[in-house]
XYZ file of C-alpha atoms in Angstrom:
772
model
C 189.985 -33.722 141.578
C 193.422 -33.325 139.950
C 192.284 -33.152 136.551
C 189.609 -30.532 137.204
C 192.115 -27.705 137.469
C 194.246 -28.897 134.726
C 197.508 -29.146 136.722
C 198.810 -32.220 134.532
C 201.742 -30.695 132.785
C 202.208 -31.898 129.193
C 205.686 -32.631 127.786
C 207.130 -30.178 125.166
C 209.238 -33.025 123.684
C 206.221 -33.902 121.351
C 205.957 -30.471 120.098
C 209.811 -30.060 119.921
C 210.059 -33.442 117.782
C 207.626 -32.008 115.202
C 210.390 -29.780 114.118
C 212.240 -30.974 111.163
C 215.675 -29.673 111.940
C 215.631 -30.637 115.884
C 218.849 -31.859 117.055
C 219.909 -34.245 119.753
C 221.361 -31.715 122.094
C 218.016 -29.743 121.726
C 216.052 -32.714 122.819
C 218.576 -33.586 125.888
C 218.098 -30.036 127.083
C 214.310 -30.720 127.947
C 214.034 -31.507 131.808
C 211.691 -34.419 131.156
C 213.595 -36.083 128.420
C 214.684 -39.163 130.724
C 211.250 -39.649 132.116
C 209.761 -39.485 128.532
C 212.280 -42.209 127.409
C 211.648 -44.479 130.358
C 208.046 -44.260 129.627
C 208.758 -45.318 126.197
C 207.470 -42.286 124.378
C 207.205 -43.439 120.888
C 208.363 -40.250 119.061
C 211.121 -39.772 121.428
C 212.280 -43.395 121.140
C 212.126 -43.343 117.299
C 214.122 -40.217 117.213
C 216.788 -41.651 119.433
C 217.098 -44.875 117.268
C 218.144 -42.801 114.294
C 221.645 -43.990 113.403
C 223.227 -40.486 113.809
C 221.676 -39.976 117.127
C 222.719 -43.568 118.538
C 226.332 -42.697 117.156
C 226.311 -39.227 119.073
C 225.075 -40.835 122.191
C 228.098 -43.400 122.228
C 230.572 -40.401 121.401
C 229.152 -38.483 124.238
C 230.292 -41.457 126.775
C 233.448 -42.462 125.026
C 235.114 -39.036 124.119
C 236.581 -36.223 126.329
C 234.405 -33.219 126.436
C 235.694 -29.954 124.973
C 237.996 -28.024 127.240
C 236.284 -24.826 125.999
C 232.949 -25.820 127.597
C 232.214 -24.454 131.118
C 233.058 -26.979 133.869
C 229.616 -27.016 135.442
C 227.958 -28.284 132.162
C 230.873 -30.129 130.780
C 229.555 -33.518 131.820
C 225.978 -32.746 131.251
C 225.603 -34.278 127.905
C 227.604 -37.439 128.711
C 225.686 -38.123 131.706
C 222.323 -37.718 129.854
C 223.650 -39.984 127.103
C 224.646 -42.518 129.638
C 221.251 -42.278 131.336
C 219.308 -42.734 128.073
C 221.308 -45.744 126.996
C 220.804 -47.625 130.273
C 217.151 -46.532 130.448
C 216.367 -50.271 129.855
C 214.361 -49.654 126.732
C 214.251 -52.881 124.622
C 214.351 -51.029 121.342
C 217.755 -49.079 122.471
C 219.152 -52.355 123.849
C 218.491 -54.320 120.720
C 220.044 -51.508 118.461
C 223.219 -50.947 120.735
C 223.679 -54.742 121.159
C 223.221 -55.685 117.538
C 225.102 -52.896 115.634
C 228.767 -53.863 115.557
C 229.672 -50.536 114.492
C 228.274 -48.854 117.651
C 229.859 -51.573 119.767
C 233.196 -50.934 118.160
C 233.008 -47.257 118.916
C 232.138 -48.132 122.304
C 235.007 -50.593 122.962
C 237.252 -47.975 121.479
C 237.236 -46.309 124.859
C 239.373 -49.139 126.526
C 242.019 -48.607 123.969
C 242.982 -44.970 125.212
C 246.028 -44.758 127.296
C 245.918 -44.889 131.195
C 244.720 -43.253 133.356
C 241.083 -43.229 131.994
C 238.923 -40.478 132.734
C 237.068 -41.978 135.953
C 233.771 -40.343 135.101
C 233.674 -41.411 131.482
C 234.858 -44.850 132.407
C 231.752 -45.212 134.915
C 229.449 -44.237 131.998
C 231.369 -46.848 129.713
C 231.149 -49.595 132.378
C 227.348 -49.068 133.079
C 226.320 -49.194 129.487
C 228.390 -52.309 128.804
C 227.113 -53.880 132.017
C 223.775 -53.594 131.125
C 224.227 -54.909 127.721
C 225.836 -57.978 129.216
C 222.889 -58.430 131.352
C 220.329 -58.011 128.468
C 222.264 -59.211 125.487
C 224.924 -61.710 126.859
C 225.202 -64.127 124.110
C 225.931 -61.151 121.468
C 228.271 -59.195 123.964
C 230.410 -62.105 124.910
C 230.729 -63.165 121.233
C 231.782 -59.593 120.414
C 234.350 -59.430 123.273
C 235.858 -62.900 122.574
C 236.621 -61.843 119.017
C 238.706 -58.824 120.437
C 242.042 -60.300 121.127
C 243.253 -57.538 123.607
C 240.154 -57.251 125.691
C 241.699 -59.067 128.590
C 244.948 -57.251 128.141
C 243.238 -53.895 128.072
C 241.094 -54.890 131.226
C 244.278 -55.730 133.184
C 245.821 -52.683 131.857
C 243.122 -50.268 133.268
C 242.637 -52.275 136.512
C 243.808 -49.314 138.299
C 240.281 -47.697 137.298
C 237.439 -48.948 139.701
C 235.034 -48.799 137.127
C 237.128 -51.375 134.847
C 237.520 -53.613 138.042
C 233.355 -53.405 138.483
C 233.080 -54.542 134.737
C 235.387 -57.447 135.049
C 233.358 -58.696 138.100
C 229.965 -58.028 136.175
C 230.920 -60.423 133.692
C 231.417 -63.159 136.189
C 227.946 -62.332 138.022
C 225.388 -60.884 135.351
C 225.485 -63.633 132.848
C 222.413 -65.876 133.350
C 222.759 -69.104 131.412
C 225.096 -71.326 133.408
C 226.552 -72.822 130.272
C 227.409 -69.580 128.978
C 228.867 -68.371 132.439
C 230.972 -71.430 132.350
C 232.189 -70.823 128.868
C 233.038 -67.145 130.002
C 235.161 -68.368 133.073
C 236.872 -71.010 130.805
C 237.658 -68.181 128.326
C 239.143 -65.935 131.006
C 241.038 -68.801 132.503
C 242.706 -69.591 129.167
C 243.630 -65.787 128.818
C 245.346 -66.150 132.436
C 243.471 -63.471 133.910
C 244.363 -64.842 137.435
C 248.142 -64.829 136.528
C 247.866 -61.242 135.100
C 246.027 -59.946 138.251
C 248.621 -61.677 140.494
C 251.379 -59.828 138.515
C 249.699 -56.464 139.487
C 250.454 -56.873 143.159
C 254.031 -56.112 143.458
C 256.085 -52.999 144.397
C 256.551 -51.798 140.996
C 252.893 -51.141 140.583
C 250.988 -48.210 142.126
C 248.423 -48.603 145.126
C 245.354 -48.285 143.100
C 246.373 -51.319 141.017
C 247.291 -53.303 144.363
C 244.131 -52.421 145.687
C 241.890 -53.174 142.620
C 243.754 -56.286 141.753
C 243.551 -57.579 145.255
C 239.887 -56.972 145.486
C 239.248 -58.297 142.173
C 240.943 -61.764 143.201
C 239.208 -61.620 146.634
C 235.723 -61.112 144.983
C 236.569 -63.950 142.423
C 237.047 -66.360 145.435
C 233.910 -65.501 147.240
C 231.732 -65.627 144.192
C 233.057 -68.899 142.919
C 232.564 -70.409 146.367
C 228.907 -69.219 146.689
C 228.181 -70.453 143.209
C 229.213 -73.946 144.145
C 226.491 -73.883 146.585
C 223.799 -72.301 144.289
C 224.528 -74.583 141.456
C 224.452 -78.111 142.955
C 224.024 -79.814 139.748
C 227.097 -78.399 138.078
C 229.809 -80.922 137.803
C 232.526 -78.492 136.231
C 234.473 -76.907 139.000
C 235.271 -73.291 138.729
C 238.617 -72.900 136.734
C 239.298 -69.455 138.106
C 238.977 -70.510 141.721
C 241.148 -73.897 140.886
C 243.848 -71.702 139.391
C 243.750 -69.328 142.615
C 244.141 -72.249 144.938
C 247.057 -73.606 143.374
C 250.258 -73.676 145.125
C 252.314 -72.107 142.502
C 249.997 -69.346 142.235
C 250.221 -68.441 146.019
C 253.841 -68.956 145.823
C 253.846 -66.260 143.179
C 251.951 -63.891 145.203
C 254.165 -64.335 148.404
C 257.299 -63.799 146.138
C 256.056 -60.798 144.610
C 256.174 -59.113 148.273
C 259.302 -60.810 149.678
C 261.756 -61.288 146.983
C 261.511 -57.730 145.800
C 261.416 -54.386 147.597
C 259.073 -54.319 150.453
C 256.055 -52.349 149.896
C 253.379 -51.794 152.590
C 250.575 -51.570 149.937
C 251.556 -54.794 148.133
C 252.100 -56.674 151.268
C 248.794 -55.784 152.872
C 246.921 -56.546 149.410
C 248.571 -59.941 149.328
C 247.613 -60.706 152.959
C 243.992 -59.653 152.185
C 243.903 -62.443 149.301
C 245.327 -65.005 151.714
C 242.821 -64.139 154.332
C 239.996 -64.879 151.752
C 241.594 -68.114 150.759
C 241.673 -69.047 154.456
C 238.144 -68.252 155.172
C 236.057 -71.259 156.134
C 232.860 -69.355 155.287
C 229.243 -70.461 155.018
C 227.317 -69.558 151.792
C 225.751 -66.110 151.637
C 222.462 -67.178 150.472
C 219.512 -68.310 152.448
C 217.985 -71.721 152.763
C 221.268 -73.834 152.370
C 221.516 -76.509 155.194
C 224.815 -77.086 156.982
C 226.846 -79.961 156.177
C 226.067 -83.055 158.129
C 228.455 -83.827 161.068
C 231.738 -85.604 159.881
C 231.193 -84.313 156.373
C 233.240 -81.610 154.863
C 232.746 -79.279 152.164
C 235.522 -77.527 149.966
C 234.322 -74.094 151.074
C 234.457 -75.051 154.692
C 237.968 -76.210 154.659
C 241.305 -74.776 153.596
C 243.056 -76.128 150.715
C 246.211 -78.097 151.835
C 248.106 -76.647 148.685
C 247.664 -73.023 150.137
C 248.904 -73.878 153.533
C 252.167 -75.728 152.064
C 252.905 -72.465 149.934
C 252.547 -70.345 153.089
C 254.532 -72.390 155.536
C 258.029 -71.767 154.130
C 257.175 -68.011 154.273
C 256.278 -67.780 157.800
C 259.724 -66.926 158.869
C 259.236 -63.808 156.363
C 256.066 -63.030 157.976
C 257.487 -63.217 161.388
C 260.449 -60.924 160.461
C 257.863 -58.267 159.388
C 256.746 -58.161 162.964
C 260.075 -57.439 164.119
C 261.116 -55.288 161.153
C 257.988 -53.796 159.544
C 258.248 -51.151 156.578
C 259.736 -47.913 157.915
C 257.004 -45.909 159.338
C 257.374 -42.201 160.709
C 257.192 -41.492 164.189
C 253.495 -40.735 165.353
C 252.704 -38.396 167.892
C 249.300 -39.152 169.855
C 247.498 -37.750 172.695
C 248.924 -40.651 174.719
C 252.476 -40.324 173.828
C 254.952 -40.980 170.726
C 254.790 -44.357 168.898
C 258.162 -45.141 167.516
C 257.452 -47.227 165.365
C 253.603 -47.409 165.337
C 251.861 -50.903 164.923
C 251.190 -50.164 161.412
C 248.910 -51.579 158.727
C 251.524 -54.260 157.946
C 252.018 -55.773 161.332
C 248.333 -55.743 162.220
C 247.493 -57.654 158.996
C 250.272 -60.115 159.845
C 248.713 -60.775 163.330
C 245.296 -61.314 161.493
C 247.040 -63.929 159.202
C 248.356 -65.449 162.186
C 244.920 -65.892 163.749
C 243.662 -67.592 160.322
C 246.498 -69.850 160.358
C 245.920 -71.044 163.771
C 242.236 -71.527 163.087
C 243.312 -74.074 160.326
C 244.670 -76.228 163.234
C 247.416 -77.692 160.987
C 250.369 -79.492 162.856
C 253.099 -78.278 160.456
C 251.863 -74.588 160.657
C 251.726 -74.789 164.387
C 255.037 -76.109 164.742
C 256.909 -73.358 162.625
C 254.975 -70.891 164.723
C 256.250 -72.325 167.815
C 259.901 -72.361 166.465
C 259.823 -68.898 165.449
C 258.264 -67.782 168.754
C 255.719 -65.802 167.028
C 253.315 -65.997 169.698
C 255.774 -64.471 172.035
C 256.236 -61.613 169.741
C 252.695 -60.984 169.248
C 252.241 -60.873 173.135
C 255.011 -58.383 173.363
C 253.139 -56.239 170.965
C 249.879 -56.473 172.996
C 251.516 -55.120 176.249
C 253.491 -52.734 174.490
C 250.876 -50.867 172.450
C 248.391 -50.486 175.118
C 245.871 -48.315 173.154
C 245.509 -50.165 169.880
C 242.304 -52.270 170.114
C 242.654 -53.535 166.569
C 245.730 -55.346 167.746
C 244.235 -56.336 171.088
C 241.049 -58.234 169.661
C 243.433 -60.115 167.077
C 245.724 -61.365 169.840
C 242.593 -62.318 171.986
C 241.402 -64.337 169.013
C 244.795 -66.096 168.891
C 244.746 -67.105 172.589
C 241.116 -68.133 172.557
C 241.530 -70.442 169.633
C 244.573 -72.058 171.334
C 242.884 -72.572 174.477
C 239.709 -74.028 172.952
C 241.014 -75.992 170.075
C 241.611 -79.730 170.370
C 245.088 -80.917 169.485
C 246.063 -80.622 165.700
C 245.985 -84.107 164.047
C 249.367 -85.358 163.246
C 250.654 -88.020 160.672
C 253.196 -89.507 163.289
C 250.455 -90.260 165.937
C 248.419 -93.533 164.860
C 244.715 -93.270 164.694
C 244.443 -95.707 167.375
C 245.787 -93.462 170.116
C 243.565 -92.417 172.748
C 242.476 -88.991 172.577
C 243.083 -87.898 176.147
C 246.972 -88.733 175.600
C 247.277 -86.037 172.978
C 248.455 -82.620 174.042
C 248.353 -79.288 172.506
C 251.760 -78.077 171.539
C 250.387 -74.458 171.286
C 249.000 -74.503 174.767
C 252.429 -75.661 176.322
C 254.232 -73.252 174.361
C 251.884 -70.414 175.491
C 252.230 -71.386 179.206
C 255.878 -72.339 179.496
C 257.694 -70.408 176.848
C 255.521 -67.165 176.786
C 254.963 -67.447 180.593
C 251.165 -66.546 179.802
C 250.072 -66.782 183.353
C 252.852 -64.508 184.859
C 252.393 -61.978 182.067
C 248.823 -61.490 182.827
C 249.378 -61.097 186.527
C 252.040 -58.608 186.080
C 250.253 -56.602 183.609
C 247.228 -56.599 185.953
C 249.256 -55.314 189.098
C 251.185 -52.768 187.119
C 247.757 -51.191 186.048
C 246.447 -51.356 189.369
C 249.534 -49.496 190.479
C 249.285 -46.696 187.811
C 245.637 -46.273 188.700
C 246.565 -45.882 192.506
C 249.118 -43.174 191.579
C 246.337 -41.329 189.568
C 247.002 -42.803 186.176
C 244.436 -43.865 183.508
C 243.278 -47.592 183.088
C 245.134 -49.286 180.389
C 243.441 -49.820 177.070
C 243.913 -53.494 177.117
C 242.375 -54.320 180.313
C 239.082 -55.294 179.098
C 240.472 -58.006 176.466
C 242.878 -58.951 179.304
C 239.987 -59.764 181.639
C 238.274 -61.809 178.950
C 241.718 -63.733 178.166
C 241.952 -64.387 181.967
C 238.279 -65.601 181.908
C 238.904 -67.907 178.964
C 241.800 -69.620 180.722
C 239.523 -70.188 183.740
C 236.713 -71.512 181.515
C 239.057 -73.785 179.517
C 240.601 -75.272 182.643
C 237.330 -76.240 183.931
C 235.151 -77.199 180.939
C 237.220 -77.126 177.810
C 238.751 -79.762 175.874
C 242.279 -79.189 176.948
C 241.411 -78.804 180.707
C 243.457 -81.364 182.093
C 246.394 -80.169 180.354
C 245.898 -76.463 181.395
C 245.438 -77.761 185.124
C 248.769 -79.672 184.807
C 250.634 -76.801 183.387
C 249.327 -74.345 186.227
C 250.187 -76.949 188.815
C 253.594 -76.902 187.323
C 254.175 -73.340 188.144
C 256.313 -72.139 190.912
C 254.663 -72.146 194.167
C 254.730 -68.221 194.406
C 253.116 -67.938 190.779
C 250.559 -70.549 191.611
C 249.479 -68.759 194.821
C 249.446 -65.359 192.906
C 247.183 -66.907 190.191
C 244.783 -68.510 192.672
C 244.701 -65.247 194.619
C 244.055 -63.276 191.258
C 241.095 -65.259 190.057
C 239.524 -65.500 193.448
C 240.107 -61.715 194.273
C 240.992 -59.245 191.369
C 239.281 -61.094 188.569
C 236.078 -62.195 190.666
C 235.546 -58.501 191.522
C 236.139 -57.389 188.079
C 233.590 -59.794 186.843
C 231.113 -58.930 189.624
C 231.303 -55.160 188.423
C 230.802 -56.280 184.787
C 227.945 -58.311 185.500
C 224.716 -56.233 185.095
C 221.473 -57.640 186.932
C 218.903 -56.165 184.522
C 215.831 -57.464 186.569
C 215.732 -58.092 190.464
C 212.519 -58.358 191.945
C 213.504 -59.863 195.278
C 214.577 -56.588 197.177
C 211.657 -54.131 195.978
C 210.074 -52.383 198.596
C 207.004 -50.073 198.765
C 207.390 -46.295 199.125
C 204.121 -45.930 200.733
C 203.952 -45.117 204.422
C 201.322 -47.723 204.975
C 203.870 -50.558 204.024
C 201.235 -52.611 202.408
C 202.451 -56.143 201.609
C 202.289 -56.844 197.987
C 203.902 -60.417 198.024
C 200.598 -62.148 198.139
C 198.917 -60.200 195.145
C 197.045 -62.247 192.645
C 199.068 -61.062 189.705
C 200.306 -63.839 187.169
C 203.616 -64.829 187.355
C 206.262 -64.763 184.839
C 205.358 -68.096 183.126
C 201.730 -66.944 182.960
C 202.864 -63.668 181.162
C 205.116 -65.654 178.921
C 202.231 -67.969 177.946
C 200.079 -64.960 177.341
C 202.510 -63.552 174.969
C 202.955 -66.639 173.216
C 199.378 -67.048 172.583
C 199.154 -63.370 171.356
C 201.817 -64.285 168.949
C 199.890 -67.277 167.721
C 196.671 -65.353 167.273
C 195.368 -64.664 163.831
C 194.686 -60.994 163.091
C 190.856 -60.930 162.808
C 188.453 -58.048 162.953
C 187.800 -58.735 166.614
C 191.244 -59.135 167.692
C 191.592 -56.240 169.803
C 188.587 -57.254 171.973
C 189.699 -60.712 172.344
C 193.321 -60.078 173.325
C 194.489 -60.071 176.972
C 193.401 -61.606 180.283
C 189.948 -61.803 181.348
C 189.050 -59.933 184.245
C 188.038 -63.266 186.137
C 191.644 -64.426 185.884
C 192.748 -61.633 188.420
C 189.896 -62.260 190.757
C 190.902 -62.969 194.385
C 188.810 -64.511 197.190
C 189.986 -61.668 199.402
C 188.707 -58.825 197.063
C 185.958 -58.028 199.570
C 187.988 -57.825 202.689
C 190.658 -55.846 200.573
C 187.974 -53.253 199.501
C 186.648 -53.125 203.135
C 190.042 -52.433 204.418
C 190.733 -49.757 201.834
C 187.412 -48.060 202.681
C 188.397 -48.175 206.428
C 191.747 -46.626 205.907
C 189.929 -43.791 203.784
C 187.460 -43.052 206.680
C 190.569 -43.030 209.195
C 192.259 -40.533 207.190
C 189.098 -38.310 206.730
C 188.106 -38.383 210.555
C 191.754 -37.456 211.486
C 191.468 -34.308 209.231
C 188.192 -33.444 210.784
C 189.408 -33.990 214.511
C 192.467 -31.745 213.746
C 190.488 -28.711 213.074
C 188.180 -28.997 216.129
C 190.476 -26.813 218.313
C 190.229 -23.738 215.994
C 188.192 -20.958 216.743
C 184.636 -20.998 215.642
C 184.497 -17.947 213.286
C 180.653 -17.866 213.522
C 180.424 -17.812 217.352
C 178.623 -14.945 218.760
C 178.263 -13.047 215.597
C 175.269 -11.721 213.831
C 175.517 -11.080 210.060
C 173.137 -9.390 208.053
C 172.694 -9.987 204.171
C 171.266 -7.419 202.153
C 169.010 -8.655 199.190
C 170.526 -8.393 195.584
C 169.319 -5.335 193.307
C 168.310 -7.826 190.693
C 167.274 -11.373 190.869
C 169.314 -13.782 188.897
C 167.283 -16.280 186.892
C 168.011 -19.881 188.046
C 168.297 -22.622 185.608
C 168.715 -25.550 187.791
C 172.512 -26.099 187.457
C 173.892 -29.383 188.418
C 175.691 -30.342 191.515
C 178.692 -31.534 189.475
C 179.162 -28.178 187.792
C 179.059 -26.103 191.000
C 181.220 -28.458 193.080
C 183.909 -28.469 190.294
C 183.985 -24.774 190.593
C 184.537 -24.829 194.299
C 187.239 -27.569 193.992
C 189.193 -25.486 191.353
C 189.038 -22.527 193.678
C 190.033 -24.366 196.595
C 193.028 -25.681 194.961
C 194.208 -22.114 193.538
C 194.189 -20.343 197.074
C 194.312 -20.818 200.723
C 191.087 -22.395 202.104
C 190.787 -19.575 204.641
C 191.299 -16.777 202.166
C 188.156 -14.929 201.128
C 187.496 -14.670 197.523
C 187.551 -11.035 195.828
C 184.594 -9.035 197.269
C 183.668 -7.635 193.923
C 183.293 -10.906 192.398
C 179.781 -12.362 192.527
C 179.582 -16.032 192.656
C 177.251 -18.911 193.294
C 177.384 -22.058 195.351
C 174.932 -24.694 196.522
C 174.839 -26.595 199.873
C 173.181 -30.022 199.430
C 171.443 -31.357 202.442
C 170.512 -34.630 200.913
C 166.636 -34.162 200.080
C 167.075 -30.505 199.228
C 169.490 -27.918 198.362
C 170.207 -24.249 199.422
C 171.462 -22.287 196.545
C 173.425 -19.271 197.516
C 174.366 -16.224 195.299
C 177.190 -14.742 197.208
C 180.297 -12.472 197.058
C 182.504 -13.894 199.671
C 182.683 -17.397 201.172
C 185.101 -20.318 201.941
C 185.125 -23.819 201.192
C 185.581 -26.401 204.028
C 187.755 -29.490 203.124
C 184.677 -31.780 203.739
C 183.095 -30.233 200.524
C 180.653 -27.901 202.535
C 180.524 -24.053 202.019
C 180.368 -21.390 204.817
C 179.475 -17.831 204.097
C 181.709 -15.261 205.740
C 180.634 -12.323 207.805
C 179.766 -9.249 206.000
C 178.562 -11.190 202.767
C 175.793 -10.132 200.550
C 173.978 -13.253 199.443
C 170.693 -14.513 197.907
C 169.322 -17.993 199.176
C 167.154 -20.125 197.090
C 165.840 -23.494 198.695
C 164.556 -26.631 196.583
C 164.426 -30.204 196.810
C 166.627 -32.150 194.620
C 163.714 -33.958 193.009
C 162.054 -30.547 191.808
C 162.974 -28.751 188.865
C 161.755 -25.299 189.972
C 162.075 -23.201 192.954
C 159.467 -23.828 196.174
C 157.376 -21.182 198.004
C 157.828 -21.209 201.686
C 154.797 -23.298 202.168
C 155.989 -25.855 199.882
C 159.643 -25.678 201.367
C 158.009 -26.492 204.846
C 156.742 -29.770 203.740
C 159.656 -30.849 201.053
C 161.782 -32.353 203.822
C 158.910 -35.096 204.274
C 157.127 -35.148 200.908
C 158.792 -33.705 197.925
C 156.609 -32.693 195.204
C 156.789 -31.548 191.578
C 157.063 -27.855 190.866
C 155.647 -25.803 188.050
C 157.677 -23.298 186.189
C 159.051 -20.388 188.135
C 157.239 -17.304 187.665
C 158.927 -14.170 188.655
C 155.941 -11.788 188.837
C 153.343 -14.176 190.086
C 152.304 -13.666 193.640
C 151.466 -16.622 195.685
C 148.976 -16.802 198.706
C 150.926 -18.368 201.645
C 150.635 -18.225 205.520
C 152.573 -15.517 207.207
C 155.206 -17.914 208.503
C 156.662 -21.190 207.599
C 159.295 -23.135 209.484
C 161.897 -25.572 207.958
C 164.311 -27.511 209.936
C 167.470 -28.705 208.323
C 170.908 -29.911 209.555
C 173.736 -27.852 208.097
C 177.455 -27.671 208.768
C 179.011 -24.649 210.607
C 182.548 -24.734 211.052
C 183.551 -28.382 212.057
C 180.271 -29.263 213.810
C 177.052 -30.392 212.364
C 174.008 -28.262 213.595
C 170.258 -28.160 213.311
C 169.173 -24.987 211.879
C 165.588 -23.723 211.949
C 164.591 -21.494 209.031
C 161.401 -19.153 209.648
C 160.194 -17.469 206.621
C 157.842 -14.291 206.719
C 155.983 -14.252 203.425
C 154.760 -10.732 203.812
C 158.115 -9.222 204.642
C 160.040 -11.619 202.263
C 162.588 -12.124 205.111
C 163.948 -15.453 206.712
C 165.663 -15.793 210.033
C 168.168 -18.731 210.485
C 168.127 -20.026 214.166
C 170.618 -22.462 215.976
C 170.301 -22.989 219.522
C 170.476 -19.796 221.681
C 172.347 -17.857 218.962
C 170.498 -16.224 216.176
C 171.557 -15.048 212.681
C 169.400 -12.568 211.197
C 169.400 -12.305 207.520
C 167.514 -10.687 204.691
C 166.424 -13.037 201.803
C 164.579 -12.718 198.516
C 162.347 -15.726 197.829
C 161.671 -16.910 194.357
C 158.462 -18.805 194.451
C 156.598 -21.124 191.944
C 153.199 -22.005 191.309
C 151.887 -25.048 192.925
C-alpha cells in the first residue's frame, strides 16, 4: 500500500511558517506553495492574509521588476503572486475585494503610460477579472467611482490584456440587473464612440485590431444575450449605439475621408461584416423563428445599409486602386499588384451586401459594375482560392435568390412578373456565359500544350453547375432560360455543347461511386454463383443496426445481439453441402490419379531393417500429435526428399482398427496422409489396435482385427508364451496403390515378415509384448 512505505511527502511550508522572521519570498520559493494555497492550508492562508503580505503580492504584479534581477527569474515572483491571488480562495477574494487601499494600488497599474508591460498587464487583468466574477457589486461600485476608468481602458486598448478585461466586464457579471447597469454606464461614457475613434489611420495597427475585435465581440455578445434573456425588455444600449446610422457613417469616414490605411480599412470592414451577420444563436436548445416571423438578429438593420450605400463607390474604387502594395514574386509568377487583404475583404463585403437582397444596394452595384470588376479579378488571379470562393458565393446567391422587393412595385403584382436585375446584369453586361466558355477552352488549350490546370477550374465547374441547376429548378429558372435563349446562335450552341460535353464529362469524373455491387465477379476458378445466396439484403442489415442502437446495455447484451442462426438457413443447404463434398472428392481423386504413372519405388526391392539397440518406451501417443509432426515436415521440404538419416523419428500408420507404430530414421509422407518407409531404413515396428492402451503380443495381434481386447500394462522383461508363428492380414498403402499385406511373426526368433502377393519384403522386428 502507498502509506506502508511512507512515500507521502509532507510540505515544508508548515515548518517554515513556524519561524518568526519568515518572509513572503521565502514562502514563495517553496515548490508546493500553490498547491498548499489551493488546498487552503490554514497556516499559509493566514500568513498571506497579513496586510503586508497582501500589499507585497499586489506590488509584485503592478510594478516593473528590478533590472538587476536575472532575466530568467525576473518574473518569478510576479507570476507566483498572480497565481496566489487568483487561486480562488474565498478569504483572499474577500480581503482583496473589500480593501479599498489594495484596490487602489491594483488600479494604479492602469495609470502608467502606454505601452504597458504585456506580461504584467495579463497579471493585472487576470486578478481584476476574478474579482469581477466573485465580487461583482463591490468591484463595479469601485470602478464607477474612478472617473478616468473608461479613458484609461481606451488609452490602453492596444494591449490585448486590457481588451480582454473590457470584454470580461460584459460577460462575467451574473446578476442581470447589475449587467444592465454596467451596459448603461459604459454607454453613457461613450465607450462605443471612443472605440470607433481608435479605428483610423492616425492610430497604430494594434489599436486598429483590438478596437475592431472589441466592437465585433460586443455585437455578438449582445445579440446572443437577446436570446438567452427572453424576459428582458430593455434593449442592449451598446448594440443600439453601434447599429445607429451615424456610428456606421463615422466608421466609414475614418477610412475614406483621411489617408488610406490598409489596417484601418480591413478593421472597419470586419466590423461591417459582423453587423451584416444574420446569425443564429450560439447556444443550444433555441428554436428557430416561425415561418414569416423575423428576429432582430436574423435581419440586417436598415440604418446600416443606408449608411453603407453612399460609400459603395469608395469600396468600388478600392477594387480598382487598392492601397499600394509591393510587387510579389511567387512560384507561379510575378503579381503586380497582388490581390491584397483590402480587396479580398471588399469582395467579402460585397457578398454580404448581396445576401441582404436590398433593391437600393443591388442597383448601386449594377450602376458601378462592381460585379464585372470582381469577375475580372477572378479570371486574372488564377491561384487565389480565397478570392475564388468569395466570387462563387456571390454568383450562387445571385442565381438562387428571388428578386429583391421594391417599393415601386405594388404588393398585388404577381411573383412571376418580377425579374432579378442582378441576373440580367450578370448575363448581359458581364457576359457570364461567354466568359465561362472562354476560360474553359483556354484552360484546355494550355493543358494540351503541357501547362498546368488553372487554379480556379474547380470553382468554375461549380459555378457552371449552379447555372444549370437554377435554370432547371431555381426560382429564377424562367428568367435564366430566357437570357440563354437571347444569346447569339453561336454562343448558345457553344453553351449547349459545353454542358452536354465538357461539363458532363467533368462531373462524371468528379462523381465517385462509393459502393457498386452490380459488377462483382468471383475470382474463384469454379465460378460459383453467389447471386442466390440467402444473406440479408441492405434493408435487413439496416433494420438490425437500428435494433442494435435501440437495445439497452444489459449484462447479456452481447449474447443477445446479432442474427439468429436460423435466419441464415437455406432450404438448399443439404444440396450445397453434398455439392461441396463432391467437389472435394474430385480434387482428391485427380491428385491420386496424377501419380499413377510414377515409378513404384518399392517394386522388386528387398529391404532389411535392423533392430534398434535399445527399445524406446511407448506411452500411447495420439494420432493428432503424430499427424501434426508429419504435416509440418511435409510443408517444410519436398515430399520425395528423405529426412536426415541421422535423425531418429516416429510415425504411425492408422489402419482403422489398429495402428502400426514405426520408429524410423528415413521415410516420406504421401499426400494422402500415409507414410512409406524408404529403402535402407532402420525401423522398429509396434502393432496395436486403437482400442488398446498397451502393446499386443503376436497371438493377441492375430485376433485383434476381429475382436479387440483390453491389454495390460506393458512389461519389458516379462516373457509371454506364444505359438511359434502368428499371421495378421491388413490393408496398407504402398505408393499409390492399396495392397493386402500379410504379417507373419516368429515368436522364437522375434522376426516378422511382410508379404504382398508374389513379392516379399523381409525385415527384422523387435516386438514389445504385454501380459494377457
